[in-house]
mmCIF file of C-alpha atoms in Angstrom:
data_model
loop_
_atom_site.group_PDB
_atom_site.id
_atom_site.type_symbol
_atom_site.label_atom_id
_atom_site.label_comp_id
_atom_site.label_asym_id
_atom_site.label_seq_id
_atom_site.Cartn_x
_atom_site.Cartn_y
_atom_site.Cartn_z
ATOM 1 C CA UNK L 13 118.081 59.229 -19.208
ATOM 2 C CA UNK L 14 119.509 62.655 -18.246
ATOM 3 C CA UNK L 15 122.506 64.340 -19.882
ATOM 4 C CA UNK L 16 124.981 63.144 -17.234
ATOM 5 C CA UNK L 17 123.848 59.531 -17.640
ATOM 6 C CA UNK L 18 124.058 59.722 -21.426
ATOM 7 C CA UNK L 19 127.602 61.048 -21.396
ATOM 8 C CA UNK L 20 128.830 58.579 -18.783
ATOM 9 C CA UNK L 21 127.203 55.662 -20.606
ATOM 10 C CA UNK L 22 128.876 56.849 -23.797
ATOM 11 C CA UNK L 23 132.246 56.351 -22.116
ATOM 12 C CA UNK L 24 131.718 52.579 -22.236
ATOM 13 C CA UNK L 25 131.562 52.752 -26.043
ATOM 14 C CA UNK L 26 134.972 54.417 -26.422
ATOM 15 C CA UNK L 27 137.443 52.490 -28.570
ATOM 16 C CA UNK L 28 140.585 53.315 -26.609
ATOM 17 C CA UNK L 29 142.335 50.447 -24.838
ATOM 18 C CA UNK L 30 143.381 52.285 -21.709
ATOM 19 C CA UNK L 31 142.684 50.801 -18.291
ATOM 20 C CA UNK L 32 139.953 52.966 -16.778
ATOM 21 C CA UNK L 33 138.552 52.663 -13.257
ATOM 22 C CA UNK L 34 134.875 52.586 -12.388
ATOM 23 C CA UNK L 35 132.763 55.728 -12.742
ATOM 24 C CA UNK L 36 135.472 57.780 -14.432
ATOM 25 C CA UNK L 37 134.542 60.365 -17.050
ATOM 26 C CA UNK L 38 136.694 60.779 -20.155
ATOM 27 C CA UNK L 39 135.527 63.472 -22.533
ATOM 28 C CA UNK L 40 134.902 62.338 -26.090
ATOM 29 C CA UNK L 41 137.425 64.895 -27.385
ATOM 30 C CA UNK L 42 140.287 63.596 -25.208
ATOM 31 C CA UNK L 43 142.999 61.788 -27.187
ATOM 32 C CA UNK L 44 145.047 58.848 -25.951
ATOM 33 C CA UNK L 45 148.104 57.751 -27.945
ATOM 34 C CA UNK L 46 149.623 54.465 -26.819
ATOM 35 C CA UNK L 47 146.487 53.844 -24.786
ATOM 36 C CA UNK L 48 147.442 50.297 -23.749
ATOM 37 C CA UNK L 49 150.055 51.873 -21.492
ATOM 38 C CA UNK L 50 147.656 54.363 -19.854
ATOM 39 C CA UNK L 51 145.867 53.720 -16.570
ATOM 40 C CA UNK L 52 143.127 55.983 -15.176
ATOM 41 C CA UNK L 53 141.908 55.426 -11.622
ATOM 42 C CA UNK L 54 138.422 55.258 -10.134
ATOM 43 C CA UNK L 55 136.097 58.283 -10.332
ATOM 44 C CA UNK L 56 138.554 60.397 -12.309
ATOM 45 C CA UNK L 57 137.757 63.128 -14.822
ATOM 46 C CA UNK L 58 139.728 63.691 -18.031
ATOM 47 C CA UNK L 59 138.649 66.978 -19.576
ATOM 48 C CA UNK L 60 137.911 68.270 -23.030
ATOM 49 C CA UNK L 61 140.783 68.180 -25.563
ATOM 50 C CA UNK L 62 143.200 66.606 -23.095
ATOM 51 C CA UNK L 63 146.031 64.723 -24.798
ATOM 52 C CA UNK L 64 147.732 61.793 -23.079
ATOM 53 C CA UNK L 65 150.698 60.721 -25.178
ATOM 54 C CA UNK L 66 152.848 57.613 -24.679
ATOM 55 C CA UNK L 67 156.030 57.783 -26.746
ATOM 56 C CA UNK L 68 157.379 54.277 -26.142
ATOM 57 C CA UNK L 69 154.577 51.910 -27.134
ATOM 58 C CA UNK L 70 156.651 48.750 -26.917
ATOM 59 C CA UNK L 71 157.794 48.873 -23.291
ATOM 60 C CA UNK L 72 156.014 46.960 -20.534
ATOM 61 C CA UNK L 73 153.895 48.424 -17.750
ATOM 62 C CA UNK L 74 151.989 51.680 -17.634
ATOM 63 C CA UNK L 75 153.663 54.840 -18.911
ATOM 64 C CA UNK L 76 150.936 57.208 -17.649
ATOM 65 C CA UNK L 77 149.097 56.549 -14.386
ATOM 66 C CA UNK L 78 146.478 58.840 -12.870
ATOM 67 C CA UNK L 79 145.292 58.029 -9.362
ATOM 68 C CA UNK L 80 141.742 57.772 -8.049
ATOM 69 C CA UNK L 81 139.588 60.910 -7.707
ATOM 70 C CA UNK L 82 141.889 63.043 -9.860
ATOM 71 C CA UNK L 83 140.625 65.817 -12.130
ATOM 72 C CA UNK L 84 142.607 66.545 -15.297
ATOM 73 C CA UNK L 85 141.235 69.747 -16.778
ATOM 74 C CA UNK L 86 140.648 70.907 -20.341
ATOM 75 C CA UNK L 87 143.549 70.982 -22.790
ATOM 76 C CA UNK L 88 146.059 69.306 -20.476
ATOM 77 C CA UNK L 89 148.994 67.659 -22.246
ATOM 78 C CA UNK L 90 150.877 64.704 -20.769
ATOM 79 C CA UNK L 91 153.733 63.269 -22.818
ATOM 80 C CA UNK L 92 155.480 60.359 -21.140
ATOM 81 C CA UNK L 93 159.122 59.415 -21.185
ATOM 82 C CA UNK L 94 159.594 56.351 -19.027
ATOM 83 C CA UNK L 95 156.705 57.197 -16.697
ATOM 84 C CA UNK L 96 154.310 59.914 -15.545
ATOM 85 C CA UNK L 97 152.501 59.232 -12.284
ATOM 86 C CA UNK L 98 149.873 61.627 -10.980
ATOM 87 C CA UNK L 99 148.732 60.617 -7.514
ATOM 88 C CA UNK L 100 145.207 60.265 -6.165
ATOM 89 C CA UNK L 101 143.087 63.364 -5.388
ATOM 90 C CA UNK L 102 145.086 65.621 -7.727
ATOM 91 C CA UNK L 103 143.543 68.637 -9.458
ATOM 92 C CA UNK L 104 144.837 70.466 -12.527
ATOM 93 C CA UNK L 105 143.660 73.707 -14.064
ATOM 94 C CA UNK L 106 143.264 74.236 -17.809
ATOM 95 C CA UNK L 107 146.255 74.155 -20.166
ATOM 96 C CA UNK L 108 148.678 72.355 -17.853
ATOM 97 C CA UNK L 109 151.608 70.514 -19.456
ATOM 98 C CA UNK L 110 153.571 67.571 -18.071
ATOM 99 C CA UNK L 111 156.556 67.165 -20.406
ATOM 100 C CA UNK L 112 158.262 63.876 -19.620
ATOM 101 C CA UNK L 113 159.868 63.413 -23.058
ATOM 102 C CA UNK L 114 161.491 65.532 -25.719
ATOM 103 C CA UNK L 115 163.153 65.265 -29.114
ATOM 104 C CA UNK L 116 166.917 64.856 -29.373
ATOM 105 C CA UNK L 117 168.629 67.970 -30.685
ATOM 106 C CA UNK L 118 172.252 66.819 -30.714
ATOM 107 C CA UNK L 119 172.460 67.158 -34.482
ATOM 108 C CA UNK L 120 170.820 70.303 -35.897
ATOM 109 C CA UNK L 121 171.130 68.837 -39.392
ATOM 110 C CA UNK L 122 168.309 66.426 -38.536
ATOM 111 C CA UNK L 123 164.817 67.974 -38.633
ATOM 112 C CA UNK L 124 163.659 68.121 -35.028
ATOM 113 C CA UNK L 125 160.210 66.832 -36.000
ATOM 114 C CA UNK L 126 161.703 63.447 -36.913
ATOM 115 C CA UNK L 127 164.573 63.351 -34.410
ATOM 116 C CA UNK L 128 164.476 60.474 -31.895
ATOM 117 C CA UNK L 129 162.272 60.984 -28.834
ATOM 118 C CA UNK L 130 164.129 60.632 -25.543
ATOM 119 C CA UNK L 131 162.076 58.488 -23.175
ATOM 120 C CA UNK L 132 164.284 57.843 -20.140
ATOM 121 C CA UNK L 133 162.967 60.496 -17.730
ATOM 122 C CA UNK L 134 159.954 60.355 -15.426
ATOM 123 C CA UNK L 135 157.608 62.764 -13.654
ATOM 124 C CA UNK L 136 156.246 61.832 -10.220
ATOM 125 C CA UNK L 137 153.370 63.765 -8.627
ATOM 126 C CA UNK L 138 152.320 62.926 -5.071
ATOM 127 C CA UNK L 139 148.784 62.664 -3.734
ATOM 128 C CA UNK L 140 146.488 65.683 -3.465
ATOM 129 C CA UNK L 141 148.467 68.232 -5.459
ATOM 130 C CA UNK L 142 146.768 71.224 -7.074
ATOM 131 C CA UNK L 143 148.082 72.788 -10.272
ATOM 132 C CA UNK L 144 146.812 76.209 -11.275
ATOM 133 C CA UNK L 145 146.118 77.137 -14.885
ATOM 134 C CA UNK L 146 148.949 76.856 -17.431
ATOM 135 C CA UNK L 147 151.479 75.137 -15.179
ATOM 136 C CA UNK L 148 154.335 73.358 -16.972
ATOM 137 C CA UNK L 149 156.246 70.501 -15.314
ATOM 138 C CA UNK L 150 159.467 69.369 -16.997
ATOM 139 C CA UNK L 151 160.947 65.878 -17.175
ATOM 140 C CA UNK L 152 162.811 64.420 -14.227
ATOM 141 C CA UNK L 153 160.752 66.351 -11.654
ATOM 142 C CA UNK L 154 159.173 64.951 -8.483
ATOM 143 C CA UNK L 155 156.482 67.024 -6.744
ATOM 144 C CA UNK L 156 155.755 66.046 -3.174
ATOM 145 C CA UNK L 157 152.279 65.258 -1.899
ATOM 146 C CA UNK L 158 149.992 67.987 -0.592
ATOM 147 C CA UNK L 159 151.599 70.712 -2.702
ATOM 148 C CA UNK L 160 150.061 73.668 -4.546
ATOM 149 C CA UNK L 161 151.594 74.903 -7.804
ATOM 150 C CA UNK L 162 150.631 78.450 -8.747
ATOM 151 C CA UNK L 163 149.258 79.443 -12.151
ATOM 152 C CA UNK L 164 151.825 79.828 -14.956
ATOM 153 C CA UNK L 165 154.581 78.219 -12.889
ATOM 154 C CA UNK L 166 157.412 76.443 -14.701
ATOM 155 C CA UNK L 167 158.570 73.552 -12.515
ATOM 156 C CA UNK L 168 162.140 72.565 -13.366
ATOM 157 C CA UNK L 169 163.304 71.022 -10.064
ATOM 158 C CA UNK L 170 161.928 68.733 -7.354
ATOM 159 C CA UNK L 171 159.375 70.188 -4.939
ATOM 160 C CA UNK L 172 159.182 68.876 -1.356
ATOM 161 C CA UNK L 173 155.837 67.780 0.182
ATOM 162 C CA UNK L 174 153.331 70.363 1.420
ATOM 163 C CA UNK L 175 154.830 73.263 -0.527
ATOM 164 C CA UNK L 176 153.351 76.269 -2.303
ATOM 165 C CA UNK L 177 155.409 77.244 -5.339
ATOM 166 C CA UNK L 178 155.119 80.080 -7.836
ATOM 167 C CA UNK L 179 157.105 81.594 -10.677
ATOM 168 C CA UNK L 180 159.232 80.699 -13.676
ATOM 169 C CA UNK L 181 161.312 78.849 -12.691
ATOM 170 C CA UNK L 182 159.094 77.797 -9.801
ATOM 171 C CA UNK L 183 160.243 78.654 -6.296
ATOM 172 C CA UNK L 184 158.944 77.407 -2.939
ATOM 173 C CA UNK L 185 157.391 80.361 -1.110
ATOM 174 C CA UNK L 186 155.458 78.585 1.657
ATOM 175 C CA UNK L 187 155.278 75.222 3.402
ATOM 176 C CA UNK L 188 152.631 73.752 5.660
ATOM 177 C CA UNK L 189 153.425 73.472 9.357
ATOM 178 C CA UNK L 190 151.510 70.689 11.064
ATOM 179 C CA UNK L 191 152.560 72.088 14.450
ATOM 180 C CA UNK L 192 151.076 75.512 13.701
ATOM 181 C CA UNK L 193 148.365 74.141 11.391
ATOM 182 C CA UNK L 194 148.989 76.830 8.786
ATOM 183 C CA UNK L 195 151.119 77.653 5.760
ATOM 184 C CA UNK L 196 154.259 79.497 6.791
ATOM 185 C CA UNK L 197 156.846 81.394 4.740
ATOM 186 C CA UNK L 198 159.659 79.248 3.392
ATOM 187 C CA UNK L 199 162.124 81.468 5.249
ATOM 188 C CA UNK L 200 160.522 80.418 8.567
ATOM 189 C CA UNK L 201 160.821 76.736 7.773
ATOM 190 C CA UNK L 202 163.119 74.447 9.748
ATOM 191 C CA UNK L 203 163.884 70.749 9.758
ATOM 192 C CA UNK L 204 161.842 70.154 12.919
ATOM 193 C CA UNK L 205 158.667 71.002 10.991
ATOM 194 C CA UNK L 206 159.358 68.190 8.550
ATOM 195 C CA UNK L 207 159.432 65.652 11.381
ATOM 196 C CA UNK L 208 155.727 66.318 11.958
ATOM 197 C CA UNK L 209 154.750 65.298 8.409
ATOM 198 C CA UNK L 210 152.697 62.187 7.815
ATOM 199 C CA UNK L 211 154.174 59.800 5.291
ATOM 200 C CA UNK L 212 152.536 59.837 1.875
ATOM 201 C CA UNK L 213 150.978 56.451 2.650
ATOM 202 C CA UNK L 214 149.463 57.742 5.917
ATOM 203 C CA UNK L 215 148.385 60.986 4.236
ATOM 204 C CA UNK L 216 146.614 59.110 1.451
ATOM 205 C CA UNK L 217 145.013 56.713 3.933
ATOM 206 C CA UNK L 218 143.665 59.711 5.863
ATOM 207 C CA UNK L 219 142.243 61.252 2.670
ATOM 208 C CA UNK L 220 140.576 57.978 1.747
ATOM 209 C CA UNK L 221 139.092 57.673 5.238
ATOM 210 C CA UNK L 222 137.727 61.215 5.409
ATOM 211 C CA UNK L 223 136.782 61.476 1.711
ATOM 212 C CA UNK L 224 135.957 57.962 0.492
ATOM 213 C CA UNK L 225 133.639 59.406 -2.134
ATOM 214 C CA UNK L 226 134.500 62.585 -4.018
ATOM 215 C CA UNK L 227 132.042 64.261 -6.359
ATOM 216 C CA UNK L 228 134.326 66.001 -8.839
ATOM 217 C CA UNK L 229 133.113 69.067 -10.808
ATOM 218 C CA UNK L 230 132.592 67.114 -14.023
ATOM 219 C CA UNK L 231 130.598 69.918 -15.758
ATOM 220 C CA UNK L 232 133.775 72.025 -15.672
ATOM 221 C CA UNK L 233 135.501 69.428 -17.855
ATOM 222 C CA UNK L 234 133.473 69.794 -21.037
ATOM 223 C CA UNK L 235 131.134 72.021 -23.018
ATOM 224 C CA UNK L 236 128.958 68.929 -23.489
ATOM 225 C CA UNK L 237 127.344 69.687 -20.138
ATOM 226 C CA UNK L 238 126.099 73.003 -21.509
ATOM 227 C CA UNK L 239 125.273 76.097 -19.517
ATOM 228 C CA UNK L 240 124.149 75.229 -15.996
#
């Protein structure tokens, strides 16, 4: 049995109670808290020292959902309020943070470490989004499908589909034109371009048709794969 087979077979022995799709890799150092409310899709990768944290253990349904063929890189932190959904075919760089919950700070006479956690907000990420290294996404944000979020961006507001955003706070600098088949400056964008967009359902169906099997770069997720 080679190294890849040993590590993947070891996944089956994990004690977490998350719902995990077939042929997904979860590194042994990844931590799930509230794992019964976590769902990982098919052929996903969850990297070294990732932390998926559900704050409300008692609610029904999944609080964190990661779609098929998604790669969550090393040291990513997801903390769920009501819900975090990361769509299929998404890619994150190292040290990304998805902050769907926070501690109440109404009364500074209560130590913040034990203040109630606010769990009403959600984060929604569409299909096939790419997050560069050290991106932070705050609660209440929706990021449209097909978007690219530049390294170190701080996303505080909704991002429309097929956008490139950079900065802190993040700002849309380009959008994809299906008429011109290229990314164009946000200043050149007009409403007619948006009429050419596929719906997210059609976009995802197209991805599944053209890329029904995706071989993700699993060795990039963990030092366990050694030096290749």
